Short mmCIF file of C-alpha atoms in Angstrom, two decimals:
data_model
loop_
_atom_site.label_atom_id
_atom_site.label_comp_id
_atom_site.label_asym_id
_atom_site.label_seq_id
_atom_site.Cartn_x
_atom_site.Cartn_y
_atom_site.Cartn_z
CA MET R 9 131.48 69.36 -83.73
CA GLN R 10 132.77 69.23 -80.10
CA LEU R 11 130.26 70.90 -77.56
CA SER R 12 131.00 72.46 -74.19
CA GLU R 13 129.33 71.19 -71.29
CA ASP R 14 127.43 74.66 -71.07
CA GLN R 15 126.44 74.19 -74.93
CA LYS R 16 125.36 70.81 -74.02
CA LYS R 17 122.97 71.93 -71.48
CA ALA R 18 121.59 74.66 -73.63
CA LEU R 19 120.92 71.83 -76.30
CA GLU R 20 119.09 69.66 -73.48
CA GLU R 21 116.84 72.83 -72.57
CA GLN R 22 116.16 73.40 -76.26
CA LYS R 23 114.91 69.86 -76.73
CA ALA R 24 112.83 69.85 -73.99
CA ASN R 25 110.76 72.80 -75.60
CA CYS R 26 111.13 71.85 -79.24
CA PRO R 27 107.77 71.51 -80.94
CA PHE R 28 109.13 69.34 -83.40
CA CYS R 29 110.78 66.82 -80.85
CA ARG R 30 107.47 66.64 -79.45
CA ILE R 31 106.02 66.17 -82.55
CA LEU R 32 108.15 63.02 -83.14
CA LYS R 33 107.38 61.73 -79.65
CA GLY R 34 103.43 61.93 -80.74
CA GLU R 35 102.46 65.07 -78.35
CA ILE R 36 101.72 67.18 -80.87
CA PRO R 37 99.68 65.95 -84.04
CA ALA R 38 101.14 66.56 -87.42
CA HIS R 39 100.89 65.31 -91.01
CA LYS R 40 104.17 62.82 -90.85
CA VAL R 41 104.50 61.74 -94.52
CA TYR R 42 107.90 59.79 -94.31
CA GLU R 43 110.13 58.07 -91.19
CA ASP R 44 113.03 55.89 -91.21
CA GLU R 45 115.65 55.63 -88.39
CA LEU R 46 117.23 58.80 -88.77
CA VAL R 47 114.91 61.58 -90.17
CA PHE R 48 111.43 62.23 -90.12
CA ALA R 49 109.34 64.52 -92.74
CA LEU R 50 106.00 66.26 -92.37
CA LEU R 51 103.96 68.89 -94.31
CA ASP R 52 104.53 72.47 -93.22
CA ILE R 53 101.02 73.68 -92.05
CA ASN R 54 102.11 76.97 -93.29
CA PRO R 55 103.35 76.14 -96.74
CA LEU R 56 104.85 78.38 -99.46
CA THR R 57 103.30 76.05 -102.05
CA ARG R 58 101.39 72.95 -102.10
CA GLY R 59 103.35 69.97 -100.99
CA HIS R 60 105.98 72.28 -98.99
CA LEU R 61 107.65 69.33 -96.80
CA LEU R 62 109.93 69.85 -93.64
CA LEU R 63 112.52 66.82 -93.60
CA LEU R 64 113.95 66.81 -89.95
CA PRO R 65 116.26 64.61 -87.95
CA LYS R 66 115.20 62.76 -85.10
CA GLU R 67 118.18 63.87 -83.12
CA HIS R 68 117.43 67.44 -81.94
CA ILE R 69 120.52 69.44 -83.74
CA PRO R 70 120.02 73.00 -84.31
CA VAL R 71 122.17 73.17 -87.83
CA LEU R 72 123.68 71.08 -90.17
CA PRO R 73 127.22 70.95 -89.12
CA MET R 74 126.56 69.38 -86.15
CA ALA R 75 125.04 66.39 -87.91
CA SER R 76 127.12 62.81 -87.33
CA ALA R 77 128.58 61.76 -90.17
CA ASP R 78 126.07 58.75 -90.75
CA LEU R 79 123.01 61.22 -90.74
CA PHE R 80 124.72 63.50 -92.64
CA SER R 81 125.69 60.60 -95.36
CA HIS R 82 121.85 59.82 -95.05
CA LEU R 83 120.25 63.33 -95.82
CA ALA R 84 122.51 63.53 -98.85
CA LYS R 85 121.02 60.29 -100.02
CA ILE R 86 117.40 60.82 -99.42
CA VAL R 87 117.01 64.78 -100.30
CA PRO R 88 117.52 64.00 -103.94
CA GLU R 89 115.06 60.88 -103.29
CA ILE R 90 112.60 62.60 -101.76
CA VAL R 91 112.54 65.48 -104.28
CA ILE R 92 112.10 63.06 -107.06
CA HIS R 93 108.99 61.64 -105.72
CA LEU R 94 107.67 64.49 -103.92
CA LYS R 95 107.76 66.29 -107.37
CA LYS R 96 105.70 63.40 -108.95
CA ALA R 97 103.31 63.32 -106.20
CA VAL R 98 102.30 66.84 -106.67
CA LEU R 99 102.84 67.03 -110.33
CA ALA R 100 105.40 69.61 -109.82
CA SER R 101 107.80 70.49 -112.54
CA HIS R 102 110.64 72.24 -110.07
CA CYS R 103 111.51 71.89 -106.58
CA THR R 104 113.50 74.08 -104.30
CA VAL R 105 115.75 72.85 -101.08
CA PHE R 106 116.50 75.55 -98.78
CA VAL R 107 118.42 74.95 -95.57
CA ALA R 108 118.94 77.90 -93.03
CA SER R 109 121.26 78.00 -90.67
CA GLY R 110 121.29 80.73 -87.97
CA ALA R 111 118.78 83.63 -87.18
CA PRO R 112 119.96 85.99 -89.87
CA ALA R 113 119.44 83.46 -92.61
CA GLY R 114 115.64 82.96 -91.72
CA GLN R 115 115.93 80.11 -89.14
CA GLN R 116 113.06 79.97 -87.05
CA SER R 117 113.44 76.85 -85.27
CA ALA R 118 116.25 75.25 -83.25
CA HIS R 119 115.96 72.37 -84.40
CA LEU R 120 117.42 71.48 -88.26
CA MET R 121 114.94 71.45 -91.23
CA ILE R 122 115.54 71.00 -94.51
CA HIS R 123 112.60 72.63 -96.51
CA ILE R 124 111.59 70.76 -99.83
CA ILE R 125 109.27 73.06 -101.87
CA PRO R 126 107.68 72.03 -104.85
CA SER R 127 106.50 74.32 -107.97
CA ASP R 128 105.44 74.78 -111.29
CA ALA R 129 108.34 77.16 -111.84
CA PRO R 130 110.96 78.67 -110.21
CA LEU R 131 110.25 80.65 -106.80
CA PRO R 132 110.40 84.18 -106.75
CA GLU R 133 111.58 83.91 -102.73
CA PHE R 134 114.39 82.49 -103.51
CA ALA R 135 116.08 84.70 -106.35
CA LEU R 136 119.31 85.86 -105.70
CA PRO R 137 120.46 89.84 -107.25
CA ALA R 138 123.77 90.09 -108.37
CA GLN R 139 126.09 92.88 -107.37
CA LYS R 140 129.34 93.53 -107.65
CA GLN R 141 131.71 92.79 -104.63
CA ASP R 142 134.62 95.05 -103.50
CA GLU R 143 137.72 93.73 -105.25
CA LYS R 144 140.20 93.29 -102.19
CA PRO R 145 137.88 91.51 -99.95
CA TYR R 146 136.90 89.27 -102.67
CA GLN R 147 139.83 88.20 -103.40
CA GLU R 148 140.87 87.30 -99.88
CA LEU R 149 138.15 85.58 -99.46
CA LEU R 150 138.76 83.50 -102.84
CA ARG R 151 142.02 82.66 -101.52
CA VAL R 152 141.03 81.48 -98.30
CA VAL R 153 137.91 79.43 -99.32
CA SER R 154 139.46 77.75 -102.64
CA HIS R 155 142.33 76.64 -99.87
CA ASN R 156 140.22 75.46 -97.29
CA LEU R 157 137.16 73.86 -99.15
CA PRO R 158 138.95 71.14 -101.29
CA LEU R 159 141.12 70.01 -97.86
CA MET R 160 137.36 70.01 -95.77
CA LEU R 161 135.97 67.82 -98.56
CA ARG R 162 138.87 65.56 -99.28
CA GLU R 163 138.12 64.17 -95.79
CA ARG R 164 134.84 62.84 -97.07
CA ILE R 165 135.61 62.36 -100.84
CA THR R 166 138.18 59.92 -102.48
CA VAL R 167 138.70 60.03 -106.08
CA ALA R 168 138.85 56.61 -107.65
CA GLY R 169 139.25 56.02 -111.18
CA GLY R 170 137.58 58.88 -111.94
CA SER R 171 134.26 58.25 -109.92
CA LEU R 172 133.61 59.43 -106.69
CA GLN R 173 132.93 57.22 -103.49
CA SER R 174 131.71 58.91 -100.22
CA GLU R 175 133.58 57.86 -97.35
CA PRO R 176 131.41 58.24 -94.05
CA THR R 177 133.69 58.63 -91.22
CA SER R 178 133.06 59.05 -87.11
CA GLN R 179 133.26 62.39 -87.40
CA PRO R 180 130.73 65.38 -88.23
CA PRO R 181 131.50 67.66 -91.35
CA SER R 182 134.52 70.18 -89.85
CA PRO R 183 137.93 71.53 -91.34
CA PRO R 184 140.32 68.60 -91.75
CA SER R 185 140.42 66.35 -89.22
CA GLY R 186 141.62 62.71 -88.74
CA ALA R 187 145.74 61.43 -88.54
CA GLN R 188 146.31 60.30 -92.07
CA SER R 189 149.52 60.64 -93.42
CA GLY R 190 147.86 60.48 -96.57
CA SER R 191 146.17 63.85 -96.03
CA LEU R 192 149.45 65.41 -94.62
CA ALA R 193 151.47 63.87 -97.56
CA GLU R 194 149.03 65.50 -99.97
CA LEU R 195 148.99 68.63 -98.13
CA ILE R 196 152.96 68.76 -98.15
CA ALA R 197 152.86 67.70 -101.90
CA SER R 198 150.11 70.11 -103.17
CA ASN R 199 151.49 73.63 -101.12
CA PRO R 200 155.24 74.30 -102.03
CA ASP R 201 155.15 77.43 -99.71
CA PHE R 202 153.98 75.21 -97.10
CA LYS R 203 156.73 72.66 -97.48
CA LYS R 204 159.13 75.09 -98.01
CA LEU R 205 158.34 76.55 -94.22
CA LEU R 206 158.33 72.94 -93.07
CA MET R 207 161.77 72.48 -94.38
CA GLN R 208 163.27 75.91 -93.22
CA LYS R 209 161.23 76.55 -90.06
CA PRO R 210 159.91 73.38 -88.51
CA GLU R 211 159.74 75.41 -84.83
CA ALA R 212 156.98 78.00 -86.64
CA VAL R 213 154.93 75.29 -88.12
CA LEU R 214 154.94 73.51 -84.52
CA GLU R 215 153.79 76.94 -83.10
CA GLY R 216 151.17 77.43 -85.88
CA ILE R 217 149.69 73.87 -85.05
CA LYS R 218 149.49 74.82 -81.51
CA ASP R 219 147.42 77.66 -82.18
CA ASN R 220 145.03 76.21 -84.49
CA PRO R 221 143.50 73.00 -82.92
CA SER R 222 141.83 72.11 -86.23
CA LEU R 223 145.35 71.24 -87.50
CA GLN R 224 146.22 69.19 -84.63
CA PRO R 225 144.61 65.55 -85.77
CA LEU R 226 146.06 66.13 -89.32
CA PHE R 227 150.03 66.28 -87.45
CA GLU R 228 149.05 63.68 -84.45
CA GLY R 229 151.90 60.99 -84.22
CA VAL R 230 153.81 63.12 -86.60
CA ASP R 231 157.69 64.29 -85.69
CA ILE R 232 157.87 67.63 -87.24
CA PHE R 233 161.48 68.18 -87.19
CA ALA R 234 161.97 64.81 -88.49
CA LEU R 235 159.85 65.18 -91.30
CA SER R 236 161.44 68.36 -91.78
CA GLU R 237 164.68 66.54 -92.14
CA SER R 238 163.84 63.87 -94.22
CA LEU R 239 162.24 66.57 -96.93
CA ARG R 240 165.51 68.64 -96.54
CA LEU R 241 167.48 65.45 -97.29
CA GLN R 242 165.19 64.73 -100.03
CA GLU R 243 165.44 68.21 -101.81
CA SER R 244 169.44 68.06 -101.62
CA SER R 245 169.89 64.73 -103.19
CA PRO R 246 166.74 64.14 -105.59
CA SER R 247 168.10 60.88 -107.19
CA SER R 248 168.05 59.05 -103.85
CA PRO R 249 164.58 59.45 -102.10
CA VAL R 250 164.61 58.47 -98.47
CA GLU R 251 161.87 55.91 -97.02
CA SER R 252 159.45 58.03 -95.17
CA SER R 253 155.65 59.52 -95.19
CA ALA R 254 157.02 62.92 -96.59
CA THR R 255 158.75 60.85 -99.22
CA GLN R 256 155.36 59.37 -100.38
CA ALA R 257 153.87 62.61 -100.17
CA SER R 258 156.50 64.16 -102.66
CA SER R 259 156.77 61.46 -105.02
CA PRO R 260 154.70 62.05 -108.10
CA SER R 261 150.96 61.43 -107.85
CA PRO R 262 148.20 60.75 -110.74
CA PRO R 263 147.42 64.45 -112.06
CA SER R 264 143.79 65.40 -111.18
CA SER R 265 141.82 68.66 -111.55
CA PHE R 266 141.34 67.81 -107.43
CA GLN R 267 144.62 68.26 -106.54
CA GLU R 268 145.46 71.08 -109.25
CA GLN R 269 142.60 73.01 -107.46
CA VAL R 270 144.39 72.87 -104.14
CA SER R 271 147.84 73.33 -105.47
CA ARG R 272 146.36 76.61 -106.98
CA GLN R 273 146.26 78.55 -104.06
CA PRO R 274 148.79 77.55 -101.80
CA PRO R 275 148.54 78.65 -98.39
CA SER R 276 150.56 81.46 -96.21
CA LEU R 277 151.13 81.16 -92.52
CA GLU R 278 148.12 83.25 -91.87
CA ASP R 279 146.22 80.45 -93.68
CA ILE R 280 147.32 77.96 -91.03
CA SER R 281 148.07 79.79 -88.22
CA SER R 282 145.53 82.01 -85.89
CA SER R 283 148.97 84.03 -84.59
CA PRO R 284 150.95 84.95 -87.80
CA GLN R 285 154.75 84.59 -87.08
CA ALA R 286 157.15 87.51 -88.37
CA PRO R 287 160.75 87.08 -89.10
CA SER R 288 162.76 88.26 -86.41
CA VAL R 289 165.37 89.72 -88.45
CA ASP R 290 163.67 92.54 -89.34
CA ALA R 291 167.08 94.20 -91.35
CA ILE R 292 167.30 91.20 -93.72
CA PRO R 293 164.78 91.52 -96.80
CA ARG R 294 163.03 88.95 -98.68
CA ALA R 295 163.75 88.08 -101.79
CA ILE R 296 160.30 88.01 -102.85
CA ASP R 297 159.80 91.40 -101.88
CA LEU R 298 162.30 92.97 -104.12
CA SER R 299 161.98 93.91 -107.43
CA ASP R 300 163.97 91.68 -110.28
CA GLU R 301 166.48 94.86 -110.24
CA GLN R 302 166.72 95.12 -106.83
CA LEU R 303 167.32 91.58 -106.18
CA ARG R 304 170.33 91.89 -108.39
CA ALA R 305 171.52 95.08 -106.70
CA TYR R 306 170.98 93.27 -103.34
CA LEU R 307 173.16 90.62 -104.70
CA GLU R 308 176.11 92.74 -106.43
CA GLU R 309 176.54 93.71 -102.65
CA LYS R 310 176.82 89.99 -101.36
CA PRO R 311 179.76 88.12 -103.54
CA LYS R 312 179.68 85.11 -101.43
CA LEU R 313 176.04 84.64 -101.90
CA LYS R 314 176.18 85.23 -105.52
CA GLU R 315 179.00 82.98 -105.86
CA LEU R 316 176.88 80.50 -104.26
CA LEU R 317 173.95 81.16 -106.07
CA ASP R 318 175.61 81.05 -109.80
CA SER R 319 177.72 77.70 -108.75
CA ASP R 320 177.13 75.71 -105.70
CA LEU R 321 173.56 75.41 -104.74
CA PRO R 322 173.79 72.28 -102.66
CA ARG R 323 176.32 74.09 -100.54
CA LEU R 324 173.83 77.02 -100.54
CA LYS R 325 170.77 75.23 -99.35
CA GLU R 326 173.10 73.79 -96.53
CA ALA R 327 173.90 77.38 -95.52
CA ILE R 328 169.97 78.49 -95.31
CA LEU R 329 169.23 75.83 -93.16
CA GLN R 330 172.00 76.65 -90.78
CA GLN R 331 171.69 80.47 -90.94
CA GLU R 332 168.65 82.64 -89.89
CA LYS R 333 169.35 85.52 -92.10
CA LEU R 334 169.93 83.28 -95.19
CA ARG R 335 166.49 81.78 -94.17
CA VAL R 336 164.76 84.77 -93.85
CA PHE R 337 165.98 86.08 -97.50
CA PHE R 338 164.96 82.72 -99.10
CA SER R 339 161.50 82.63 -97.28
CA GLY R 340 158.59 82.28 -99.55
CA THR R 341 161.42 81.47 -102.60
CA THR R 342 164.12 79.17 -103.66
CA PRO R 343 167.59 79.37 -104.71
CA GLU R 344 166.60 78.40 -108.04
CA GLU R 345 163.53 80.72 -108.39
CA VAL R 346 166.32 83.54 -107.04
CA ASN R 347 168.64 82.41 -109.52
CA GLU R 348 166.28 82.65 -112.42
CA ARG R 349 164.77 86.30 -111.77
CA THR R 350 168.43 87.25 -111.72
CA MET C 4 139.24 82.89 -111.57
CA SER C 5 136.91 82.38 -109.13
CA ARG C 6 136.91 78.64 -108.93
CA VAL C 7 137.02 77.55 -105.56
CA TYR C 8 136.26 73.42 -106.30
CA THR C 9 136.28 70.97 -108.64
CA ASP C 10 135.83 67.33 -108.67
CA GLY C 11 135.02 66.19 -112.05
CA LEU C 12 131.31 65.75 -110.88
CA LEU C 13 130.75 69.39 -109.70
CA VAL C 14 132.21 73.09 -109.94
CA ALA C 15 132.11 75.21 -107.40
CA ASP C 16 132.61 79.40 -108.07
CA LEU C 17 132.80 81.96 -105.72
CA LEU C 18 130.84 84.87 -107.82
CA ALA C 19 132.36 87.97 -108.09
CA GLU C 20 129.27 89.53 -108.58
CA GLY C 21 127.23 87.67 -106.27
CA ALA C 22 123.79 88.10 -103.96
CA CYS C 23 126.61 89.06 -101.26
CA MET C 24 130.35 88.67 -100.12
CA GLY C 25 130.33 84.90 -100.01
CA HIS C 26 128.23 83.65 -102.41
CA ILE C 27 129.19 80.45 -103.68
CA HIS C 28 127.35 78.58 -106.62
CA ILE C 29 127.44 75.16 -107.45
CA ARG C 30 126.60 72.92 -110.57
CA PRO C 31 127.28 70.04 -112.08
CA GLU C 32 130.15 69.86 -114.93
CA HIS C 33 127.51 68.50 -117.42
CA PRO C 34 124.37 70.45 -116.71
CA VAL C 35 121.43 68.29 -115.79
CA ARG C 36 117.79 69.64 -115.43
CA ASP C 37 117.18 67.86 -111.96
CA PHE C 38 117.91 65.29 -109.51
CA SER C 39 116.25 62.55 -111.54
CA GLN C 40 118.46 63.00 -114.17
CA ALA C 41 121.57 63.40 -112.05
CA LYS C 42 123.46 60.01 -112.46
CA GLY C 43 125.16 57.94 -109.68
CA ILE C 44 125.98 59.73 -106.88
CA LEU C 45 125.75 63.47 -108.19
CA GLY C 46 122.86 64.87 -106.22
CA GLU C 47 124.54 63.28 -103.12
CA GLN C 48 127.66 64.91 -103.53
CA LEU C 49 125.73 68.28 -104.31
CA PHE C 50 124.17 67.99 -101.46
CA TRP C 51 127.93 67.47 -99.59
CA VAL C 52 129.62 70.28 -101.41
CA SER C 53 126.79 72.65 -100.66
CA SER C 54 126.91 71.70 -96.89
CA PHE C 55 130.40 71.97 -96.80
CA SER C 56 130.31 75.37 -98.65
CA ALA C 57 128.40 76.58 -96.16
CA SER C 58 130.73 75.56 -93.41
CA ALA C 59 133.58 77.13 -95.43
CA LEU C 60 131.91 80.46 -95.70
CA PHE C 61 130.69 80.26 -92.37
CA ASP C 62 134.39 79.74 -91.03
CA SER C 63 136.15 81.97 -93.54
CA ILE C 64 133.98 85.13 -93.59
CA GLY C 65 133.03 85.03 -90.19
CA ALA C 66 128.88 84.75 -91.36
CA HIS C 67 126.00 85.13 -88.78
CA GLY C 68 124.53 81.89 -90.80
CA THR C 69 124.38 80.62 -93.94
CA ASN C 70 121.78 79.29 -96.58
CA ILE C 71 121.84 76.44 -99.20
CA VAL C 72 119.62 76.76 -102.11
CA ILE C 73 119.19 74.07 -104.32
CA SER C 74 117.20 74.49 -107.02
CA ASP C 75 115.56 71.43 -109.13
CA GLY C 76 113.70 71.71 -112.40
CA SER C 77 115.50 74.14 -115.12
CA SER C 78 119.07 73.54 -114.20
CA LEU C 79 120.14 71.41 -111.19
CA VAL C 80 122.42 74.23 -108.88
CA ALA C 81 122.93 75.07 -105.74
CA ASP C 82 123.62 78.65 -104.49
CA VAL C 83 125.42 78.94 -100.75
CA VAL C 84 125.22 82.61 -99.31
CA ALA C 85 126.50 83.91 -96.10
CA ARG C 86 124.41 85.93 -93.99
CA PHE C 87 124.58 88.83 -91.59
CA GLN C 88 121.95 90.56 -89.32
CA ASP C 89 120.15 92.86 -91.76
CA ASP C 90 121.79 92.18 -94.80
CA GLY C 91 118.65 92.63 -96.66
CA LEU C 92 118.79 89.43 -98.62
CA GLY C 93 115.83 88.10 -98.10
CA LEU C 94 114.97 84.66 -98.94
CA ARG C 95 112.04 84.70 -96.80
CA TRP C 96 108.34 83.92 -97.37
CA ASP C 97 104.80 84.80 -95.60
CA PRO C 98 103.38 82.12 -93.76
CA LYS C 99 100.29 81.36 -94.95
CA PRO C 100 98.09 78.33 -93.07
CA ALA C 101 97.07 75.66 -95.36
CA ASP C 102 93.19 74.49 -95.30
CA PRO C 103 93.25 71.38 -92.85
CA GLY C 104 91.44 69.17 -95.17
CA ALA C 105 93.28 69.77 -98.34
CA LEU C 106 96.31 69.03 -96.07
CA LYS C 107 94.89 65.97 -94.95
CA ASP C 108 94.45 64.47 -98.48
CA LEU C 109 97.49 66.02 -99.45
CA ALA C 110 99.39 64.02 -96.96
CA THR C 111 98.10 60.61 -97.64
CA THR C 112 99.39 61.22 -101.39
CA VAL C 113 102.82 62.42 -100.41
CA LYS C 114 103.07 59.83 -97.94
CA ASP C 115 102.23 57.15 -100.63
CA ALA C 116 104.83 58.41 -103.04
CA LEU C 117 107.50 59.03 -100.22
CA TRP C 118 106.93 54.96 -99.63
CA TYR C 119 109.36 54.27 -102.39
CA VAL C 120 112.50 56.65 -100.93
CA GLY C 121 115.27 54.41 -99.78
CA LYS C 122 113.86 51.50 -101.61
CA ASP C 123 115.62 49.93 -104.84
CA THR C 124 112.10 49.43 -106.74
CA SER C 125 114.10 48.43 -109.83
CA HIS C 126 112.62 44.50 -109.15
CA SER C 127 110.31 45.08 -106.71
CA SER C 128 106.77 44.22 -107.16
CA GLN C 129 105.85 45.64 -103.54
CA GLU C 130 103.46 48.58 -103.25
CA PRO C 131 101.68 50.53 -100.32
CA ILE C 132 98.31 49.02 -100.20
CA SER C 133 96.60 52.33 -100.00
CA ALA C 134 98.17 53.17 -103.37
CA ARG C 135 96.96 50.03 -105.48
CA VAL C 136 96.00 52.35 -109.02
CA VAL C 137 97.22 50.94 -111.98
CA GLU C 138 97.50 53.93 -114.67
CA THR C 139 97.28 53.34 -118.05
CA THR C 140 97.28 57.03 -119.20
CA PRO C 141 99.44 59.97 -117.85
CA VAL C 142 97.90 62.15 -114.87
CA ARG C 143 97.05 65.22 -115.93
CA LYS C 144 96.48 68.06 -112.88
CA GLN C 145 92.74 68.47 -113.60
CA ASP C 146 92.71 64.17 -113.17
CA TYR C 147 94.77 64.70 -109.82
CA ARG C 148 91.72 64.82 -107.83
CA SER C 149 89.72 62.13 -108.97
CA LEU C 150 92.34 59.69 -109.21
CA GLN C 151 92.42 60.66 -105.35
CA LEU C 152 89.01 59.89 -104.69
CA LYS C 153 89.42 56.42 -106.46
CA ARG C 154 92.20 55.50 -104.29
CA SER C 155 89.88 56.43 -101.20
CA LEU C 156 87.20 53.99 -102.62
#
């Protein structure tokens, strides 16, 4: 996570007044029960249960996303171990690991802490109610999270032969980063809508990248227009794949639930750009917005387009690349899909 | 379908009937009771997915904060919830000061137990000096205090 100068200054001021930093220095007494190069743990003096422990990074960071990759990996490894050994120490059958980020979430200290709370039974303080959520915002959130979360995790985790291997990087946890052609290739392969947009409107993708800094590392060193052209060439002649990272991206990859999950919710332009781009030719309808009947009626009025759809798809695809009205009409779909519908 | 992530080890669902708008429930694909039963990197992975879920919710929903609650003991699961000011969700407790003497005793015991964290004890014969106790019978809770006294002798 990149901090501005003001944020860095505020962090330094926080650190100077932080009681936990002072505990670490030995200026304030505490019951320290664990320490290594990166973290330390102490007993809470106001415990919820006997054995309530606070695990803190030695570095002063307010929230978990600000943790470095090394610290984050370390925490992920030792939290389960601490739980196992703490439960044995206090003869507890249960344990709750609790992290609060932000004051509304109950964070009371500016120093990140992970509460590890052993108990004899599940704690009622952490019981979560169940209430039906509004359908529309829920579906929207589902679409966004199911797209973003696997991408975020993909930067950290690789699947190798069915077993997971974590790959620490130098970046803290954040939306996709790192110029890896593998990541971009997978993004293209698993998101047909994005691939179509890249093929048909590379300038729109470029604008979207400029407006969305978190995407920039993914496209670093990539010539969008060259990639677009190679994808178009590959689409038009599938029997002769072009040697490019895009080709590698489009080539079949081993099926896995991981990729299937990501491809389930392809992003719309709003997902990848903070400033959605609208078609410039308002009078032309989009095929995907028309019902099958409307689509048939529309094509009846466009005999040349209908002819190309019926008998000359390669030529139609060429025409789509060259004519904006056709790009508008076919945006979000393909000539093959339109054919199927009619 | 509420599934937002799956990787062969864990599944994460955005709950349609959750604690709030933005409640992700994460569980192992094959249920386990607690971290001690979590083989390989399952425990580690649960932490990773929970933390990234919190980031995903924070970014997607514009939350004011997030909570991660990992429950170990009945069934190892994690719940990640988006928080907003005055959302009434709770997840708080009243702080009650502990007895200083009891805390001091407990610190020794816990410190000894956590000595093993990060160490491969499968072939190690090393033990912390203060915990050289040979246990031949299972420790009951009522025996615990007497065991502590033995250690201090």
